[in-house]
Amino acid sequence: MAEVSIIVPVYQVEKYIRQCVDSILAQTFTDFELILVDDGSKDKSGQICDEYARMDTRVKVIHKENGGAADTRNRGMDQAVGNYVMFVDSDDYLAPTMLECLYRNILNENADIAACNYLYFFENDRKKDFATNVQSEVLTGTEIFYYRKNERNYGFWTVVWNKLMKRETVGKVRFRSGKYYEDEFWANEIYQMDIKIVTIPECLYYYRQHENSTMRQKKIARSLDLIEAYQERIYIYLQEQKYSGQAYKVLVYSLEHLEESKRLITNEDERKKYIQEEKRTKDIVNQLKKRKLSRIQKVSLVFLGIKPCLVFSVGIKFRGLLERFL
């Protein structure tokens, strides 16, 4: 049995999949199985996966009907046998020592999750730090969910692909099928567990940015999914008075996507879904009005309760000033 199961959802990535798989097979830590889950690709991605399975016994391939990233990740998790599990997106690639570094740190700290920093990787070979202020720390899930999750580098905690995780700990948490931002919903559950996380400041994962990326395509369903995940987190914060400030922060973050969803409406069904999310936003505003917040936050809630998208449109022009109060 392999010590680590690496799961790669594969869909329409014939241009990138070889670089991804090659970077995994070249890891300095070699005790792993690589599970390539072909999500009904119509290009040559599935064939390329089968080629690798014939070349390396560590590679396993699953072919399935198209069901989206969440369903594909879940299918890979169902087949995983390693004590630890790791997810990699099929258009990204890894530094050779990534797995070794994560594994060493998770053992040294007896942690449930080890997470490393990462670089944006642009197709013109530019690279950009994403979260340069990540320190080497050991934190609990509670510390992350109720505080760190809402800092500027929140993506570090949300994404699943920069992490090595104990399968025994996270294996029962499934990605929600049909969601575009399945990582956000996943993180809402993971960080409420009694877990320990070790962070690694080195950038060991390369996150490709290209125009065909699923997450770069603007659709109202994506915006509404993210708003739903944010609101789920807000309602958890609202269960205790001391987290009202965190609820306010996430409310402000959600306004960008509420305003975006309004601009993306193309039919009556989408308009109704937008109105539903706007009502939920106003419900959150009304609940926060009863909480202990700063004076400027209280004043902003009065206007947010009337026209949340308009307030965001005006507020974005004074973003630097507003962030001082978040």
PDB file of N, CA, C and O in Angstrom, residues 249-308:
ATOM      1  N   LYS A 249     -16.922  41.157   8.060  1.00  0.00           N
ATOM      2  CA  LYS A 249     -15.883  41.084   7.042  1.00  0.00           C
ATOM      3  C   LYS A 249     -16.334  40.250   5.842  1.00  0.00           C
ATOM      4  O   LYS A 249     -16.201  40.663   4.689  1.00  0.00           O
ATOM      5  N   VAL A 250     -16.876  39.076   6.107  1.00  0.00           N
ATOM      6  CA  VAL A 250     -17.269  38.181   5.023  1.00  0.00           C
ATOM      7  C   VAL A 250     -18.458  38.760   4.260  1.00  0.00           C
ATOM      8  O   VAL A 250     -18.569  38.594   3.043  1.00  0.00           O
ATOM      9  N   LEU A 251     -19.345  39.460   4.967  1.00  0.00           N
ATOM     10  CA  LEU A 251     -20.451  40.141   4.297  1.00  0.00           C
ATOM     11  C   LEU A 251     -19.910  41.124   3.264  1.00  0.00           C
ATOM     12  O   LEU A 251     -20.379  41.162   2.119  1.00  0.00           O
ATOM     13  N   VAL A 252     -18.927  41.906   3.651  1.00  0.00           N
ATOM     14  CA  VAL A 252     -18.331  42.881   2.730  1.00  0.00           C
ATOM     15  C   VAL A 252     -17.692  42.172   1.547  1.00  0.00           C
ATOM     16  O   VAL A 252     -17.837  42.596   0.390  1.00  0.00           O
ATOM     17  N   TYR A 253     -16.975  41.055   1.794  1.00  0.00           N
ATOM     18  CA  TYR A 253     -16.372  40.300   0.700  1.00  0.00           C
ATOM     19  C   TYR A 253     -17.431  39.799  -0.282  1.00  0.00           C
ATOM     20  O   TYR A 253     -17.215  39.771  -1.494  1.00  0.00           O
ATOM     21  N   SER A 254     -18.574  39.398   0.256  1.00  0.00           N
ATOM     22  CA  SER A 254     -19.618  38.810  -0.586  1.00  0.00           C
ATOM     23  C   SER A 254     -20.267  39.835  -1.507  1.00  0.00           C
ATOM     24  O   SER A 254     -20.837  39.474  -2.548  1.00  0.00           O
ATOM     25  N   LEU A 255     -20.194  41.123  -1.148  1.00  0.00           N
ATOM     26  CA  LEU A 255     -20.867  42.149  -1.937  1.00  0.00           C
ATOM     27  C   LEU A 255     -20.304  42.249  -3.358  1.00  0.00           C
ATOM     28  O   LEU A 255     -21.040  42.527  -4.295  1.00  0.00           O
ATOM     29  N   GLU A 256     -19.004  42.022  -3.503  1.00  0.00           N
ATOM     30  CA  GLU A 256     -18.397  42.069  -4.836  1.00  0.00           C
ATOM     31  C   GLU A 256     -19.060  41.054  -5.751  1.00  0.00           C
ATOM     32  O   GLU A 256     -19.337  41.335  -6.933  1.00  0.00           O
ATOM     33  N   HIS A 257     -19.340  39.886  -5.232  1.00  0.00           N
ATOM     34  CA  HIS A 257     -19.910  38.815  -6.046  1.00  0.00           C
ATOM     35  C   HIS A 257     -21.421  38.982  -6.213  1.00  0.00           C
ATOM     36  O   HIS A 257     -21.979  38.550  -7.224  1.00  0.00           O
ATOM     37  N   LEU A 258     -22.059  39.628  -5.242  1.00  0.00           N
ATOM     38  CA  LEU A 258     -23.473  39.947  -5.409  1.00  0.00           C
ATOM     39  C   LEU A 258     -23.640  40.963  -6.532  1.00  0.00           C
ATOM     40  O   LEU A 258     -24.517  40.816  -7.392  1.00  0.00           O
ATOM     41  N   GLU A 259     -22.780  41.976  -6.535  1.00  0.00           N
ATOM     42  CA  GLU A 259     -22.834  42.992  -7.583  1.00  0.00           C
ATOM     43  C   GLU A 259     -22.500  42.384  -8.942  1.00  0.00           C
ATOM     44  O   GLU A 259     -23.131  42.700  -9.958  1.00  0.00           O
ATOM     45  N   GLU A 260     -21.521  41.485  -8.970  1.00  0.00           N
ATOM     46  CA  GLU A 260     -21.150  40.814 -10.215  1.00  0.00           C
ATOM     47  C   GLU A 260     -22.304  39.966 -10.742  1.00  0.00           C
ATOM     48  O   GLU A 260     -22.599  39.967 -11.945  1.00  0.00           O
ATOM     49  N   SER A 261     -22.963  39.229  -9.840  1.00  0.00           N
ATOM     50  CA  SER A 261     -24.078  38.386 -10.274  1.00  0.00           C
ATOM     51  C   SER A 261     -25.209  39.229 -10.859  1.00  0.00           C
ATOM     52  O   SER A 261     -25.876  38.808 -11.812  1.00  0.00           O
ATOM     53  N   LYS A 262     -25.410  40.415 -10.320  1.00  0.00           N
ATOM     54  CA  LYS A 262     -26.450  41.308 -10.846  1.00  0.00           C
ATOM     55  C   LYS A 262     -26.139  41.694 -12.285  1.00  0.00           C
ATOM     56  O   LYS A 262     -27.025  41.732 -13.147  1.00  0.00           O
ATOM     57  N   ARG A 263     -24.849  41.956 -12.566  1.00  0.00           N
ATOM     58  CA  ARG A 263     -24.441  42.351 -13.916  1.00  0.00           C
ATOM     59  C   ARG A 263     -24.521  41.192 -14.909  1.00  0.00           C
ATOM     60  O   ARG A 263     -24.599  41.408 -16.116  1.00  0.00           O
ATOM     61  N   LEU A 264     -24.484  39.946 -14.408  1.00  0.00           N
ATOM     62  CA  LEU A 264     -24.447  38.782 -15.291  1.00  0.00           C
ATOM     63  C   LEU A 264     -25.827  38.179 -15.571  1.00  0.00           C
ATOM     64  O   LEU A 264     -25.926  37.175 -16.283  1.00  0.00           O
ATOM     65  N   ILE A 265     -26.867  38.761 -15.029  1.00  0.00           N
ATOM     66  CA  ILE A 265     -28.225  38.235 -15.247  1.00  0.00           C
ATOM     67  C   ILE A 265     -28.593  38.289 -16.730  1.00  0.00           C
ATOM     68  O   ILE A 265     -28.446  39.315 -17.389  1.00  0.00           O
ATOM     69  N   THR A 266     -29.081  37.159 -17.252  1.00  0.00           N
ATOM     70  CA  THR A 266     -29.478  37.095 -18.664  1.00  0.00           C
ATOM     71  C   THR A 266     -30.918  36.633 -18.868  1.00  0.00           C
ATOM     72  O   THR A 266     -31.432  36.705 -19.976  1.00  0.00           O
ATOM     73  N   ASN A 267     -31.556  36.116 -17.803  1.00  0.00           N
ATOM     74  CA  ASN A 267     -32.930  35.642 -17.957  1.00  0.00           C
ATOM     75  C   ASN A 267     -33.685  35.762 -16.635  1.00  0.00           C
ATOM     76  O   ASN A 267     -33.108  36.117 -15.599  1.00  0.00           O
ATOM     77  N   GLU A 268     -34.964  35.443 -16.665  1.00  0.00           N
ATOM     78  CA  GLU A 268     -35.821  35.608 -15.498  1.00  0.00           C
ATOM     79  C   GLU A 268     -35.443  34.672 -14.361  1.00  0.00           C
ATOM     80  O   GLU A 268     -35.507  35.051 -13.184  1.00  0.00           O
ATOM     81  N   ASP A 269     -35.058  33.450 -14.694  1.00  0.00           N
ATOM     82  CA  ASP A 269     -34.665  32.498 -13.651  1.00  0.00           C
ATOM     83  C   ASP A 269     -33.441  33.005 -12.888  1.00  0.00           C
ATOM     84  O   ASP A 269     -33.380  32.922 -11.657  1.00  0.00           O
ATOM     85  N   GLU A 270     -32.472  33.555 -13.608  1.00  0.00           N
ATOM     86  CA  GLU A 270     -31.282  34.103 -12.957  1.00  0.00           C
ATOM     87  C   GLU A 270     -31.638  35.334 -12.122  1.00  0.00           C
ATOM     88  O   GLU A 270     -31.064  35.543 -11.051  1.00  0.00           O
ATOM     89  N   ARG A 271     -32.567  36.121 -12.616  1.00  0.00           N
ATOM     90  CA  ARG A 271     -32.989  37.293 -11.854  1.00  0.00           C
ATOM     91  C   ARG A 271     -33.606  36.889 -10.521  1.00  0.00           C
ATOM     92  O   ARG A 271     -33.356  37.499  -9.479  1.00  0.00           O
ATOM     93  N   LYS A 272     -34.412  35.827 -10.531  1.00  0.00           N
ATOM     94  CA  LYS A 272     -35.041  35.343  -9.300  1.00  0.00           C
ATOM     95  C   LYS A 272     -33.997  34.837  -8.312  1.00  0.00           C
ATOM     96  O   LYS A 272     -34.098  35.056  -7.099  1.00  0.00           O
ATOM     97  N   LYS A 273     -32.972  34.138  -8.823  1.00  0.00           N
ATOM     98  CA  LYS A 273     -31.915  33.631  -7.951  1.00  0.00           C
ATOM     99  C   LYS A 273     -31.125  34.783  -7.343  1.00  0.00           C
ATOM    100  O   LYS A 273     -30.742  34.742  -6.167  1.00  0.00           O
ATOM    101  N   TYR A 274     -30.891  35.819  -8.147  1.00  0.00           N
ATOM    102  CA  TYR A 274     -30.195  36.998  -7.625  1.00  0.00           C
ATOM    103  C   TYR A 274     -31.007  37.648  -6.520  1.00  0.00           C
ATOM    104  O   TYR A 274     -30.468  38.008  -5.449  1.00  0.00           O
ATOM    105  N   ILE A 275     -32.297  37.818  -6.743  1.00  0.00           N
ATOM    106  CA  ILE A 275     -33.168  38.450  -5.749  1.00  0.00           C
ATOM    107  C   ILE A 275     -33.160  37.654  -4.451  1.00  0.00           C
ATOM    108  O   ILE A 275     -33.149  38.215  -3.344  1.00  0.00           O
ATOM    109  N   GLN A 276     -33.156  36.331  -4.559  1.00  0.00           N
ATOM    110  CA  GLN A 276     -33.108  35.472  -3.375  1.00  0.00           C
ATOM    111  C   GLN A 276     -31.830  35.716  -2.575  1.00  0.00           C
ATOM    112  O   GLN A 276     -31.866  35.829  -1.345  1.00  0.00           O
ATOM    113  N   GLU A 277     -30.687  35.817  -3.275  1.00  0.00           N
ATOM    114  CA  GLU A 277     -29.425  36.064  -2.577  1.00  0.00           C
ATOM    115  C   GLU A 277     -29.379  37.467  -1.991  1.00  0.00           C
ATOM    116  O   GLU A 277     -28.815  37.684  -0.911  1.00  0.00           O
ATOM    117  N   GLU A 278     -29.975  38.429  -2.677  1.00  0.00           N
ATOM    118  CA  GLU A 278     -30.024  39.793  -2.147  1.00  0.00           C
ATOM    119  C   GLU A 278     -30.841  39.841  -0.860  1.00  0.00           C
ATOM    120  O   GLU A 278     -30.481  40.527   0.107  1.00  0.00           O
ATOM    121  N   LYS A 279     -31.936  39.069  -0.828  1.00  0.00           N
ATOM    122  CA  LYS A 279     -32.757  39.011   0.389  1.00  0.00           C
ATOM    123  C   LYS A 279     -31.978  38.403   1.548  1.00  0.00           C
ATOM    124  O   LYS A 279     -32.080  38.856   2.695  1.00  0.00           O
ATOM    125  N   ARG A 280     -31.204  37.361   1.258  1.00  0.00           N
ATOM    126  CA  ARG A 280     -30.389  36.746   2.302  1.00  0.00           C
ATOM    127  C   ARG A 280     -29.328  37.715   2.807  1.00  0.00           C
ATOM    128  O   ARG A 280     -29.014  37.753   4.001  1.00  0.00           O
ATOM    129  N   THR A 281     -28.773  38.492   1.884  1.00  0.00           N
ATOM    130  CA  THR A 281     -27.787  39.500   2.276  1.00  0.00           C
ATOM    131  C   THR A 281     -28.424  40.517   3.222  1.00  0.00           C
ATOM    132  O   THR A 281     -27.837  40.883   4.251  1.00  0.00           O
ATOM    133  N   LYS A 282     -29.615  40.954   2.896  1.00  0.00           N
ATOM    134  CA  LYS A 282     -30.311  41.923   3.749  1.00  0.00           C
ATOM    135  C   LYS A 282     -30.683  41.313   5.098  1.00  0.00           C
ATOM    136  O   LYS A 282     -30.672  41.996   6.127  1.00  0.00           O
ATOM    137  N   ASP A 283     -30.980  40.022   5.105  1.00  0.00           N
ATOM    138  CA  ASP A 283     -31.266  39.327   6.370  1.00  0.00           C
ATOM    139  C   ASP A 283     -30.026  39.332   7.266  1.00  0.00           C
ATOM    140  O   ASP A 283     -30.123  39.567   8.475  1.00  0.00           O
ATOM    141  N   ILE A 284     -28.868  39.089   6.657  1.00  0.00           N
ATOM    142  CA  ILE A 284     -27.616  39.121   7.413  1.00  0.00           C
ATOM    143  C   ILE A 284     -27.361  40.524   7.942  1.00  0.00           C
ATOM    144  O   ILE A 284     -26.951  40.713   9.093  1.00  0.00           O
ATOM    145  N   VAL A 285     -27.610  41.517   7.106  1.00  0.00           N
ATOM    146  CA  VAL A 285     -27.437  42.918   7.523  1.00  0.00           C
ATOM    147  C   VAL A 285     -28.309  43.216   8.740  1.00  0.00           C
ATOM    148  O   VAL A 285     -27.843  43.817   9.716  1.00  0.00           O
ATOM    149  N   ASN A 286     -29.557  42.779   8.708  1.00  0.00           N
ATOM    150  CA  ASN A 286     -30.467  43.036   9.826  1.00  0.00           C
ATOM    151  C   ASN A 286     -30.012  42.341  11.102  1.00  0.00           C
ATOM    152  O   ASN A 286     -30.170  42.881  12.211  1.00  0.00           O
ATOM    153  N   GLN A 287     -29.444  41.151  10.963  1.00  0.00           N
ATOM    154  CA  GLN A 287     -28.931  40.461  12.149  1.00  0.00           C
ATOM    155  C   GLN A 287     -27.705  41.172  12.719  1.00  0.00           C
ATOM    156  O   GLN A 287     -27.542  41.296  13.927  1.00  0.00           O
ATOM    157  N   LEU A 288     -26.851  41.661  11.830  1.00  0.00           N
ATOM    158  CA  LEU A 288     -25.643  42.350  12.277  1.00  0.00           C
ATOM    159  C   LEU A 288     -25.956  43.691  12.928  1.00  0.00           C
ATOM    160  O   LEU A 288     -25.198  44.167  13.784  1.00  0.00           O
ATOM    161  N   LYS A 289     -27.050  44.320  12.536  1.00  0.00           N
ATOM    162  CA  LYS A 289     -27.440  45.599  13.148  1.00  0.00           C
ATOM    163  C   LYS A 289     -27.646  45.461  14.650  1.00  0.00           C
ATOM    164  O   LYS A 289     -27.513  46.436  15.406  1.00  0.00           O
ATOM    165  N   LYS A 290     -27.973  44.234  15.098  1.00  0.00           N
ATOM    166  CA  LYS A 290     -28.243  43.995  16.517  1.00  0.00           C
ATOM    167  C   LYS A 290     -26.972  43.636  17.290  1.00  0.00           C
ATOM    168  O   LYS A 290     -27.025  43.441  18.512  1.00  0.00           O
ATOM    169  N   ARG A 291     -25.842  43.540  16.580  1.00  0.00           N
ATOM    170  CA  ARG A 291     -24.597  43.109  17.206  1.00  0.00           C
ATOM    171  C   ARG A 291     -23.719  44.299  17.563  1.00  0.00           C
ATOM    172  O   ARG A 291     -23.893  45.413  17.062  1.00  0.00           O
ATOM    173  N   LYS A 292     -22.746  44.021  18.417  1.00  0.00           N
ATOM    174  CA  LYS A 292     -21.797  45.045  18.831  1.00  0.00           C
ATOM    175  C   LYS A 292     -20.717  45.178  17.770  1.00  0.00           C
ATOM    176  O   LYS A 292     -19.871  44.311  17.587  1.00  0.00           O
ATOM    177  N   LEU A 293     -20.753  46.310  17.042  1.00  0.00           N
ATOM    178  CA  LEU A 293     -19.790  46.595  15.992  1.00  0.00           C
ATOM    179  C   LEU A 293     -19.334  48.043  16.116  1.00  0.00           C
ATOM    180  O   LEU A 293     -19.878  48.809  16.922  1.00  0.00           O
ATOM    181  N   SER A 294     -18.337  48.424  15.328  1.00  0.00           N
ATOM    182  CA  SER A 294     -17.861  49.808  15.370  1.00  0.00           C
ATOM    183  C   SER A 294     -18.926  50.740  14.812  1.00  0.00           C
ATOM    184  O   SER A 294     -19.853  50.313  14.104  1.00  0.00           O
ATOM    185  N   ARG A 295     -18.777  52.029  15.098  1.00  0.00           N
ATOM    186  CA  ARG A 295     -19.775  53.000  14.648  1.00  0.00           C
ATOM    187  C   ARG A 295     -19.862  53.043  13.124  1.00  0.00           C
ATOM    188  O   ARG A 295     -20.956  53.075  12.557  1.00  0.00           O
ATOM    189  N   ILE A 296     -18.697  53.047  12.450  1.00  0.00           N
ATOM    190  CA  ILE A 296     -18.731  53.115  10.986  1.00  0.00           C
ATOM    191  C   ILE A 296     -19.341  51.851  10.389  1.00  0.00           C
ATOM    192  O   ILE A 296     -20.029  51.888   9.367  1.00  0.00           O
ATOM    193  N   GLN A 297     -19.125  50.710  11.020  1.00  0.00           N
ATOM    194  CA  GLN A 297     -19.747  49.483  10.546  1.00  0.00           C
ATOM    195  C   GLN A 297     -21.258  49.552  10.714  1.00  0.00           C
ATOM    196  O   GLN A 297     -22.014  49.147   9.825  1.00  0.00           O
ATOM    197  N   LYS A 298     -21.703  50.087  11.832  1.00  0.00           N
ATOM    198  CA  LYS A 298     -23.143  50.242  12.089  1.00  0.00           C
ATOM    199  C   LYS A 298     -23.778  51.155  11.037  1.00  0.00           C
ATOM    200  O   LYS A 298     -24.865  50.862  10.511  1.00  0.00           O
ATOM    201  N   VAL A 299     -23.108  52.266  10.733  1.00  0.00           N
ATOM    202  CA  VAL A 299     -23.637  53.207   9.743  1.00  0.00           C
ATOM    203  C   VAL A 299     -23.709  52.540   8.368  1.00  0.00           C
ATOM    204  O   VAL A 299     -24.705  52.676   7.645  1.00  0.00           O
ATOM    205  N   SER A 300     -22.666  51.812   8.001  1.00  0.00           N
ATOM    206  CA  SER A 300     -22.655  51.159   6.693  1.00  0.00           C
ATOM    207  C   SER A 300     -23.795  50.156   6.561  1.00  0.00           C
ATOM    208  O   SER A 300     -24.362  49.988   5.480  1.00  0.00           O
ATOM    209  N   LEU A 301     -24.151  49.502   7.668  1.00  0.00           N
ATOM    210  CA  LEU A 301     -25.219  48.501   7.626  1.00  0.00           C
ATOM    211  C   LEU A 301     -26.573  49.132   7.309  1.00  0.00           C
ATOM    212  O   LEU A 301     -27.429  48.495   6.681  1.00  0.00           O
ATOM    213  N   VAL A 302     -26.758  50.379   7.715  1.00  0.00           N
ATOM    214  CA  VAL A 302     -28.013  51.076   7.413  1.00  0.00           C
ATOM    215  C   VAL A 302     -28.190  51.183   5.905  1.00  0.00           C
ATOM    216  O   VAL A 302     -29.264  50.899   5.354  1.00  0.00           O
ATOM    217  N   PHE A 303     -27.124  51.577   5.210  1.00  0.00           N
ATOM    218  CA  PHE A 303     -27.190  51.724   3.752  1.00  0.00           C
ATOM    219  C   PHE A 303     -27.197  50.374   3.049  1.00  0.00           C
ATOM    220  O   PHE A 303     -27.873  50.199   2.035  1.00  0.00           O
ATOM    221  N   LEU A 304     -26.452  49.413   3.600  1.00  0.00           N
ATOM    222  CA  LEU A 304     -26.426  48.083   2.995  1.00  0.00           C
ATOM    223  C   LEU A 304     -27.797  47.427   3.019  1.00  0.00           C
ATOM    224  O   LEU A 304     -28.137  46.647   2.139  1.00  0.00           O
ATOM    225  N   GLY A 305     -28.571  47.726   4.041  1.00  0.00           N
ATOM    226  CA  GLY A 305     -29.905  47.142   4.157  1.00  0.00           C
ATOM    227  C   GLY A 305     -30.860  47.661   3.109  1.00  0.00           C
ATOM    228  O   GLY A 305     -31.921  47.070   2.871  1.00  0.00           O
ATOM    229  N   ILE A 306     -30.501  48.773   2.458  1.00  0.00           N
ATOM    230  CA  ILE A 306     -31.368  49.371   1.440  1.00  0.00           C
ATOM    231  C   ILE A 306     -30.926  48.941   0.040  1.00  0.00           C
ATOM    232  O   ILE A 306     -31.698  48.350  -0.712  1.00  0.00           O
ATOM    233  N   LYS A 307     -29.664  49.245  -0.309  1.00  0.00           N
ATOM    234  CA  LYS A 307     -29.141  48.935  -1.641  1.00  0.00           C
ATOM    235  C   LYS A 307     -27.722  48.370  -1.521  1.00  0.00           C
ATOM    236  O   LYS A 307     -26.733  49.092  -1.695  1.00  0.00           O
ATOM    237  N   PRO A 308     -27.586  47.077  -1.230  1.00  0.00           N
ATOM    238  CA  PRO A 308     -26.247  46.515  -1.007  1.00  0.00           C
ATOM    239  C   PRO A 308     -25.313  46.658  -2.198  1.00  0.00           C
ATOM    240  O   PRO A 308     -24.133  46.965  -2.044  1.00  0.00           O
TER     241      PRO A 308
END
